[in-house]
mmCIF file as gemmi writes it, N, C-alpha and C atoms, coordinates in Angstrom:
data_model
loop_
_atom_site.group_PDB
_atom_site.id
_atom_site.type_symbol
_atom_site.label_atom_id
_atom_site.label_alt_id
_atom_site.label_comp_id
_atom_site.label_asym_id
_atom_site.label_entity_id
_atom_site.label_seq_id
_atom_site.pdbx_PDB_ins_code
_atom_site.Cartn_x
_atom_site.Cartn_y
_atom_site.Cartn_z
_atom_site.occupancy
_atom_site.B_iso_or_equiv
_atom_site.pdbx_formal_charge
_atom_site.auth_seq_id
_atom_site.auth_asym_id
_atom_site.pdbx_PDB_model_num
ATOM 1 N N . UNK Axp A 1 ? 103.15 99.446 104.075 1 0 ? 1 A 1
ATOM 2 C CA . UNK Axp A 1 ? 102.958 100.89 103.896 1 0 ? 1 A 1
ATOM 3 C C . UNK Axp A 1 ? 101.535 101.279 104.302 1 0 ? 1 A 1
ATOM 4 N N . UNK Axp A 2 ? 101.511 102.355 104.86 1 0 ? 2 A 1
ATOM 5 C CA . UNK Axp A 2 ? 99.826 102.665 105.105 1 0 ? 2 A 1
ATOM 6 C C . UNK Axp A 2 ? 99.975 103.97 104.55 1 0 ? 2 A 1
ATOM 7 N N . UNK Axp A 3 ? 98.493 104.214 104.26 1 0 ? 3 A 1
ATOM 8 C CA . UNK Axp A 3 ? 97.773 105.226 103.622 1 0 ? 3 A 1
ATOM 9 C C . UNK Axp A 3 ? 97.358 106.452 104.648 1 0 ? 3 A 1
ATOM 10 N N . UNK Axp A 4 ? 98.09 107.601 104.2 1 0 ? 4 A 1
ATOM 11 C CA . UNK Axp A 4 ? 98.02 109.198 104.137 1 0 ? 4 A 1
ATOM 12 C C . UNK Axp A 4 ? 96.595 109.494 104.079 1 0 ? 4 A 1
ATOM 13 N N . UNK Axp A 5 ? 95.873 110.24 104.804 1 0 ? 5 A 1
ATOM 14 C CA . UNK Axp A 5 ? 94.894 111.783 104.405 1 0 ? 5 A 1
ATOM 15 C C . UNK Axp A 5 ? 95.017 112.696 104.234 1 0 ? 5 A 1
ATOM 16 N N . UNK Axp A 6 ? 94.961 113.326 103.348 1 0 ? 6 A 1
ATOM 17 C CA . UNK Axp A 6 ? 95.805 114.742 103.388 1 0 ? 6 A 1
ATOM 18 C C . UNK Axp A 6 ? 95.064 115.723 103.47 1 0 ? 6 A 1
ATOM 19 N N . UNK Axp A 7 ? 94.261 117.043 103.616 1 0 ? 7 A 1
ATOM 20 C CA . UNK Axp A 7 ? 93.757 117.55 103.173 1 0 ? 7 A 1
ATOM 21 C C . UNK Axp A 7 ? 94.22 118.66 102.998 1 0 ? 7 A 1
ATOM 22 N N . UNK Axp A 8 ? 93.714 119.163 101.832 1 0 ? 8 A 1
ATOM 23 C CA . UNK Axp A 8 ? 94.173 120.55 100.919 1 0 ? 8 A 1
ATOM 24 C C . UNK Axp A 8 ? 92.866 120.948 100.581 1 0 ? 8 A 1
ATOM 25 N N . UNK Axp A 9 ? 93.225 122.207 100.625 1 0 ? 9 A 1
ATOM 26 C CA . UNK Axp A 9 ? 92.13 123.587 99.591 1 0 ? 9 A 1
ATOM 27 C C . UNK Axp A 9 ? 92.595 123.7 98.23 1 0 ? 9 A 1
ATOM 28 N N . UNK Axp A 10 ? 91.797 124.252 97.626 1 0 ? 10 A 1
ATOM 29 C CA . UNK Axp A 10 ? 91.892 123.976 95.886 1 0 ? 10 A 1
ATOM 30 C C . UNK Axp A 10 ? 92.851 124.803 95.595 1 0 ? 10 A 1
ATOM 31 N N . UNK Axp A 11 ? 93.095 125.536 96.155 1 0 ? 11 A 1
ATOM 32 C CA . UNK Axp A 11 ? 94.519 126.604 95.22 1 0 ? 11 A 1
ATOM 33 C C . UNK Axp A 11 ? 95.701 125.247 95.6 1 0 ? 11 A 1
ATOM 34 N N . UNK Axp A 12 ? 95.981 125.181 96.86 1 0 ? 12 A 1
ATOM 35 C CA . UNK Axp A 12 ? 96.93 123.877 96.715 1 0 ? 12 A 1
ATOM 36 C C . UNK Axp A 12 ? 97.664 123.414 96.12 1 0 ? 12 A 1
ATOM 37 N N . UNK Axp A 13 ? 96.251 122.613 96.156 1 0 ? 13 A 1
ATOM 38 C CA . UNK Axp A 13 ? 95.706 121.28 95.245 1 0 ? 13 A 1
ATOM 39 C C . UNK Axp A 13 ? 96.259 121.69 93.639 1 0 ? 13 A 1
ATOM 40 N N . UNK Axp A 14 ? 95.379 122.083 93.589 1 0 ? 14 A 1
ATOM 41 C CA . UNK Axp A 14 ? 95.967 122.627 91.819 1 0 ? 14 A 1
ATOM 42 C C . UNK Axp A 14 ? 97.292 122.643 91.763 1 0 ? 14 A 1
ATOM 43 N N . UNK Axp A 15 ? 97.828 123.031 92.442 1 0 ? 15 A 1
ATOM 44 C CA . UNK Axp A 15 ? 99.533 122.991 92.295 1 0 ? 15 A 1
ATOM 45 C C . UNK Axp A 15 ? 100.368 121.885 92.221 1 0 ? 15 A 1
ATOM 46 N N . UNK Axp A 16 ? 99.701 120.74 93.286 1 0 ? 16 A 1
ATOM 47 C CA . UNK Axp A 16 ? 100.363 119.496 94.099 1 0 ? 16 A 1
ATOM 48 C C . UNK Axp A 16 ? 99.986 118.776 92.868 1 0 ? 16 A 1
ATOM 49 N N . UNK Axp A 17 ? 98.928 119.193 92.54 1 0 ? 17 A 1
ATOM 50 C CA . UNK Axp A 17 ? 97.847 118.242 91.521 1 0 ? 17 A 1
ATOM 51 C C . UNK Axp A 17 ? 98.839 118.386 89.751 1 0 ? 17 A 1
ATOM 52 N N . UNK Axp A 18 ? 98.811 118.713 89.781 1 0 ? 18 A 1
ATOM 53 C CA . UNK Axp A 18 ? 99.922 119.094 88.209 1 0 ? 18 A 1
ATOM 54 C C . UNK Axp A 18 ? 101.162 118.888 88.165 1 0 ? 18 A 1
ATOM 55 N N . UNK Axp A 19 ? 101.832 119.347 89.561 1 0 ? 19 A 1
ATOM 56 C CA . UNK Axp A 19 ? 102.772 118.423 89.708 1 0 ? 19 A 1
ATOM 57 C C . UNK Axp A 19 ? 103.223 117.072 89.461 1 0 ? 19 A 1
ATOM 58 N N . UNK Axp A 20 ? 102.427 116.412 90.722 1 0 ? 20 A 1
ATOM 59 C CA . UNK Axp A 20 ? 101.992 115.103 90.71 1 0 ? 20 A 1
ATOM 60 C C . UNK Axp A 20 ? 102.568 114.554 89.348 1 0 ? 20 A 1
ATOM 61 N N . UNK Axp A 21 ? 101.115 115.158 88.356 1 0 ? 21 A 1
ATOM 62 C CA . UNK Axp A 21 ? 100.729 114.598 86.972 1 0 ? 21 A 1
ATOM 63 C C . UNK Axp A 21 ? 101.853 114.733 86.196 1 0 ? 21 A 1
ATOM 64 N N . UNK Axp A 22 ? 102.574 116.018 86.056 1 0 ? 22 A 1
ATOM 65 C CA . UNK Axp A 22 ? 103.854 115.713 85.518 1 0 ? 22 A 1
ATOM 66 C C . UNK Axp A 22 ? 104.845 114.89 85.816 1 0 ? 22 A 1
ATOM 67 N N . UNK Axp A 23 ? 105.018 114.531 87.364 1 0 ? 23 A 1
ATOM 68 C CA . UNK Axp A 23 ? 106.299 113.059 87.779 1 0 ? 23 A 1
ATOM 69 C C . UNK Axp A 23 ? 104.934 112.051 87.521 1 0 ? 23 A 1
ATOM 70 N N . UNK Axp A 24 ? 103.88 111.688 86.719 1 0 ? 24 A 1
ATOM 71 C CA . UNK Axp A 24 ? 103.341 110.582 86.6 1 0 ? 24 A 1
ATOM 72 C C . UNK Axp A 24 ? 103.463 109.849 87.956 1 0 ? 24 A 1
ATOM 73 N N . UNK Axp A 25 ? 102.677 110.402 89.139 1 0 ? 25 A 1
ATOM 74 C CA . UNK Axp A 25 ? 102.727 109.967 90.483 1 0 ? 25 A 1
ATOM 75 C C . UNK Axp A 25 ? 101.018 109.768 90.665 1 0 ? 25 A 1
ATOM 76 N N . UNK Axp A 26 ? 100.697 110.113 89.991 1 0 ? 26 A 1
ATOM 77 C CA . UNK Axp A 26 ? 99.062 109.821 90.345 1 0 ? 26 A 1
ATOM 78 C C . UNK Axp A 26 ? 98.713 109.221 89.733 1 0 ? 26 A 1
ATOM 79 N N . UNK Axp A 27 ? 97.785 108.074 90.517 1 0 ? 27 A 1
ATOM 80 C CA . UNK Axp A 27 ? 97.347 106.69 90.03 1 0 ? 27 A 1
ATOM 81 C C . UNK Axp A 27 ? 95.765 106.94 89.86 1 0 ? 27 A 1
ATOM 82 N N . UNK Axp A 28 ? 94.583 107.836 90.546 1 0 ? 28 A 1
ATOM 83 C CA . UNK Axp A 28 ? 93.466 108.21 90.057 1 0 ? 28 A 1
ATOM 84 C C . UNK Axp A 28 ? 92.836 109.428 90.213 1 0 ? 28 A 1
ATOM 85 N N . UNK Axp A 29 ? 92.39 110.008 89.741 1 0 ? 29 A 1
ATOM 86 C CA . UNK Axp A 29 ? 92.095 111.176 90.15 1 0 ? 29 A 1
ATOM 87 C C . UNK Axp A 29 ? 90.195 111.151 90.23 1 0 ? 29 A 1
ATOM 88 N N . UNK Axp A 30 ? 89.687 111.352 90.695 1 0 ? 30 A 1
ATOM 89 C CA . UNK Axp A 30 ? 87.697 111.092 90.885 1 0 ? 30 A 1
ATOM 90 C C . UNK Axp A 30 ? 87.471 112.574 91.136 1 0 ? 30 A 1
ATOM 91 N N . UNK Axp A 31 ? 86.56 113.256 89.76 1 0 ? 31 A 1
ATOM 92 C CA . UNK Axp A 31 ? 86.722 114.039 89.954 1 0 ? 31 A 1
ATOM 93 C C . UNK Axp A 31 ? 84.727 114.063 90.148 1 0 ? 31 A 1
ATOM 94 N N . UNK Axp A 32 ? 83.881 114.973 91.434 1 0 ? 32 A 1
ATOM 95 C CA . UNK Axp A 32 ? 82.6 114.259 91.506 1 0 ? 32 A 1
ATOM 96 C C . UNK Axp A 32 ? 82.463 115.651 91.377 1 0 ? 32 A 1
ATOM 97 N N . UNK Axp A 33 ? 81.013 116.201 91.365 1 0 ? 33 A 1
ATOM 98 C CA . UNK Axp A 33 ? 80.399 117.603 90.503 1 0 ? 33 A 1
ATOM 99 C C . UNK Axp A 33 ? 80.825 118.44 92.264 1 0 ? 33 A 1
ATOM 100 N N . UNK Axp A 34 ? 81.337 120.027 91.469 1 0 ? 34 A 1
ATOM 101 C CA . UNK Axp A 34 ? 81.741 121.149 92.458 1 0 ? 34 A 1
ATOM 102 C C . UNK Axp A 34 ? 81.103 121.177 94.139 1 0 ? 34 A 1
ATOM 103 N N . UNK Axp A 35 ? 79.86 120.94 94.291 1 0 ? 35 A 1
ATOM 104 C CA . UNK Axp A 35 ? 79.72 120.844 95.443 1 0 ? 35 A 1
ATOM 105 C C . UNK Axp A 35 ? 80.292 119.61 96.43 1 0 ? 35 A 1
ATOM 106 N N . UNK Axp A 36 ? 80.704 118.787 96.085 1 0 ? 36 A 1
ATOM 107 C CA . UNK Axp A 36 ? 81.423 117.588 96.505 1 0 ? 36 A 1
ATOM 108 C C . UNK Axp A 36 ? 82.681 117.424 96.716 1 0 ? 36 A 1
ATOM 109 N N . UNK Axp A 37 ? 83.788 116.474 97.762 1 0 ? 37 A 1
ATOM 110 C CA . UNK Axp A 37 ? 85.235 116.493 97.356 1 0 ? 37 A 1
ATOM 111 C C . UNK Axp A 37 ? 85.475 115.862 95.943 1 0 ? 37 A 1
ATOM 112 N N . UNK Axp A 38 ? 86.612 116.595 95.793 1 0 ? 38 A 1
ATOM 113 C CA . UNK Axp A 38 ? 87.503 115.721 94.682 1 0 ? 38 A 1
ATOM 114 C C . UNK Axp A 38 ? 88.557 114.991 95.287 1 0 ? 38 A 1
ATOM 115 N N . UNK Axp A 39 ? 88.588 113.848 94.851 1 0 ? 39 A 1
ATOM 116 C CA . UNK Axp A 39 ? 89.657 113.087 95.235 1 0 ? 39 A 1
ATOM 117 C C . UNK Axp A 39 ? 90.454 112.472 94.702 1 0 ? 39 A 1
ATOM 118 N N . UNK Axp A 40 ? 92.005 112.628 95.47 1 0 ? 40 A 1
ATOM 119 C CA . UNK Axp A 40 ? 93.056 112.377 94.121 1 0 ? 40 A 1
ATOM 120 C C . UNK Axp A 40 ? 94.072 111.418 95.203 1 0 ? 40 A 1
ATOM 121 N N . UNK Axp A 41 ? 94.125 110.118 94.412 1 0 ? 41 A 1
ATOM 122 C CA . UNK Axp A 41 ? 94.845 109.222 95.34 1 0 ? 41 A 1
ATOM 123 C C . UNK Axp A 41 ? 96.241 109.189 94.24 1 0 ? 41 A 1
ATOM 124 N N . UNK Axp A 42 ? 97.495 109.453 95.424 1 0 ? 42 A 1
ATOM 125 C CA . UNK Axp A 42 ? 98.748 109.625 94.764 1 0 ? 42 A 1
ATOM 126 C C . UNK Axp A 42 ? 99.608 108.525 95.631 1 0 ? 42 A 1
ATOM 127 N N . UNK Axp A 43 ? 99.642 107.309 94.804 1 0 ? 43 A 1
ATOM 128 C CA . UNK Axp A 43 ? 100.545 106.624 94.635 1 0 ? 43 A 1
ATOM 129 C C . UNK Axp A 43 ? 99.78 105.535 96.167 1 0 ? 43 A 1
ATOM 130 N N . UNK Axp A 44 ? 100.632 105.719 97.603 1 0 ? 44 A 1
ATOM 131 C CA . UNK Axp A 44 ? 100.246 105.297 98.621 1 0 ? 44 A 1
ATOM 132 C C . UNK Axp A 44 ? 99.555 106.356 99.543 1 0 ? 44 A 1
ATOM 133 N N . UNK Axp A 45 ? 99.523 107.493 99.163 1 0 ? 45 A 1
ATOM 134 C CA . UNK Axp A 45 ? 98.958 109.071 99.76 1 0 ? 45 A 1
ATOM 135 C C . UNK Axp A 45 ? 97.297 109.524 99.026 1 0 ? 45 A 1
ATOM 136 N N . UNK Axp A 46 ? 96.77 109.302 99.976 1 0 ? 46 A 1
ATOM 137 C CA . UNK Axp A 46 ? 95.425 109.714 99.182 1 0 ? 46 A 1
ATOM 138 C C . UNK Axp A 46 ? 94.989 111.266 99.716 1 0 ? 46 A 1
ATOM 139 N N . UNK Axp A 47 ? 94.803 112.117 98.783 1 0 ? 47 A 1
ATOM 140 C CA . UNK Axp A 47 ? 94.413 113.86 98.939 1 0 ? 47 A 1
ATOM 141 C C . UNK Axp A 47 ? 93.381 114.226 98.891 1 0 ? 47 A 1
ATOM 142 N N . UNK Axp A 48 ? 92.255 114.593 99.614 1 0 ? 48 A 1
ATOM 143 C CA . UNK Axp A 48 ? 91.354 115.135 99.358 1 0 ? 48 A 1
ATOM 144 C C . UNK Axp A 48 ? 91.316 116.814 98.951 1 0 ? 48 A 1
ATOM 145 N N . UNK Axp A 49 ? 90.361 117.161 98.241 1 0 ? 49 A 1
ATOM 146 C CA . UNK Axp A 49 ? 90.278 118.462 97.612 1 0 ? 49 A 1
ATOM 147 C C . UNK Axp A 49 ? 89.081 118.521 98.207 1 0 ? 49 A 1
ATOM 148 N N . UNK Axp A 50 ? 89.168 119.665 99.08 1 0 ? 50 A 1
ATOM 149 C CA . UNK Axp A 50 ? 87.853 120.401 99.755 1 0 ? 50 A 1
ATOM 150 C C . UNK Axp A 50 ? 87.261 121.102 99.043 1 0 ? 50 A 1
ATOM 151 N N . UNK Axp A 51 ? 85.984 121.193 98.836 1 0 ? 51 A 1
ATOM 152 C CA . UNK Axp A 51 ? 85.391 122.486 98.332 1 0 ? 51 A 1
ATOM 153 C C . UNK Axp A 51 ? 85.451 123.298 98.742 1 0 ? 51 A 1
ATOM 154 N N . UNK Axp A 52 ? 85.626 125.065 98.413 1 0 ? 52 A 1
ATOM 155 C CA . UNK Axp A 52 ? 85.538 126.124 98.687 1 0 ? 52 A 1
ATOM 156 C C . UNK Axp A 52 ? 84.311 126.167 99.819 1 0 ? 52 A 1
């Protein structure tokens, strides 16, 4: 299996992101201070969250 980049904007994200968390599909979420990405690796798919 190989690994996904995904990128999303935060409205998205927030959506995909809660999702996710409810089917317990996300294995980490790194969340680093607002000016920085957040990054949320789901399962074999890793997502980046862009900053605004």
């Amino acid at each position: 299996m190989t690994t996904e980049l995904v990128l999303v904007d935060h409205q998205t994200a927030v959506w995909d992101v809660l999702e996710l968390m409810l089917d317990e599909q996300i294995r980490h979420v790194i969340v680093s201070d607002p000016e920085r990405p957040v990054v949320v690796e789901i399962s074999d798919l890793v997502a980046v969250v862009l900053p605004r």
